[in-house]
Amino acid sequence: MITLFKGGDVYAPEFLGRQDVLVAGSQILAMAPEIKQPSEFPVKVVDASDCIICPGLVDSLVHVAGGGGEGGFTTRTPEMQLSQATARGITTVVGALGTDATTRTLTNLIAKTKELRALGLNAHFYTGSYQVPVKTLTQSIEDDIILIEECIGVGEVAISDHRGSHPTTQELMRLTSQARTAGMLSGKSGVVSVHVGDGETYLDPLHQVVAESEIPIRQFYPTHINRTEALFEAGLTFARSGGVIDFTTSTTEQILAQGEIDSAEALARAVREGISAEHLSLSSDGNASLPVFDKAGVLTDLQLADPKSLLDAVVRAHKEHRVALPLALTAATATPAKQLGLEAKGNLAVGSDADIILLEKESLKLNTVMVNGALFFAQGEVLKKGVFE
Ligand code: ZN
């Protein structure tokens, strides 16, 4: 129950230098340059001197119960298994339905979220669907958010996409204010995760809601902003207006060839454009399908999105695109945690939840993963798996 990480370079995600980190139960009890090993009770000591110590990754969009299906029933994607997150450095996931809210259901998504929680992962879900009016469990966005513990917001609601329902400003305004009020009443973010397609209205529907209502821009959490050059530019404007934008780390060669900006590069470019890391986020879109459509809208390729792309993108942003490591980490830890209203997540501090990962210095290879004080991965070995893995 008590673990002492000795002598790692701590990125909290800001750089704090060489520190020992003492974990008791599920929380960080102390952080200091030198913590003496208590002798009164058993302590597991982890030598972290060859590692950096940072917060576990917070993945704000994962299709944990499967998604996809744009190529017919054979292309429905599988559920995510526990170690697909934990063995990739992800300690918190938020699940969502996707294009298909008919054969994929909220009841199944809730059950999957409960499964992941029972196995020890931090798991939440968004009520709703691509299409508006959104699907809910109780026929009410407010009731879902207020009464279902695991439900923290609404999403993915699709805008500017041929697979969405092209919601009106009024429709978006109403569902967002419902989510916001329900979040306030239940101590949650009530955030609205927005899937943004490649349509030429880009983020305009969200700007219209903000212009015509009292809803703050941060109530929205638009994702896939690296989908095209034009959407990326629209995203920078959205971030400069105070919003948070999210880049999707899963991709394929074909999608990049069609004009998507690699997420690590998008993060680097946004930082160079002067956007603060507090407005920049990365998510894996894990277990989504990655469909490629040609100019006529015909599906030409479809692959499975992998949660492991999240840590890969953080590492590549730093190593290949020279983003300072604290900034690259912030986009996958502190920023999503704050946007999701998960205050004890996404940072290392006394009193924070002990969601901790160790990366080997230089290579930044994943070495150790702790979730709420329990080890799930150590020295490259998976310690805990789902029942059917
Ligand atoms: Zn999406």
PDB file of C-alpha atoms and ligand atoms in Angstrom, residues 61 63 97-99 130 156-158 161 163 193-196 223-224 227 248 285 288, ligand 1:
ATOM      1  CA  LEU A  61     -11.779  10.151 -26.008  1.00  0.00           C
ATOM      2  CA  HIS A  63     -14.310   4.133 -27.891  1.00  0.00           C
ATOM      3  CA  LEU A  97     -20.251   6.098 -28.638  1.00  0.00           C
ATOM      4  CA  GLY A  98     -19.381   7.166 -32.177  1.00  0.00           C
ATOM      5  CA  THR A  99     -20.883   7.175 -35.634  1.00  0.00           C
ATOM      6  CA  TYR A 130     -22.978  11.973 -33.015  1.00  0.00           C
ATOM      7  CA  GLU A 156     -19.154  12.974 -29.267  1.00  0.00           C
ATOM      8  CA  VAL A 157     -21.624  15.355 -30.877  1.00  0.00           C
ATOM      9  CA  ALA A 158     -20.743  15.674 -34.568  1.00  0.00           C
ATOM     10  CA  ASP A 161     -19.402  16.160 -40.788  1.00  0.00           C
ATOM     11  CA  ARG A 163     -21.929  11.469 -40.680  1.00  0.00           C
ATOM     12  CA  SER A 193     -17.079  16.663 -26.574  1.00  0.00           C
ATOM     13  CA  VAL A 194     -17.483  17.733 -30.201  1.00  0.00           C
ATOM     14  CA  HIS A 195     -16.432  15.581 -33.147  1.00  0.00           C
ATOM     15  CA  VAL A 196     -15.457  18.019 -35.903  1.00  0.00           C
ATOM     16  CA  THR A 223     -11.576  17.077 -31.251  1.00  0.00           C
ATOM     17  CA  HIS A 224      -9.938  15.931 -34.533  1.00  0.00           C
ATOM     18  CA  ARG A 227      -7.872  16.612 -39.515  1.00  0.00           C
ATOM     19  CA  THR A 248      -6.290  13.062 -32.479  1.00  0.00           C
ATOM     20  CA  ASP A 285      -9.634   8.212 -30.250  1.00  0.00           C
ATOM     21  CA  ALA A 288     -12.419   4.098 -33.268  1.00  0.00           C
TER      22      ALA A 288
HETATM   23 ZN    ZN B   1     -14.894  11.460 -33.692  1.00  0.00          ZN
END
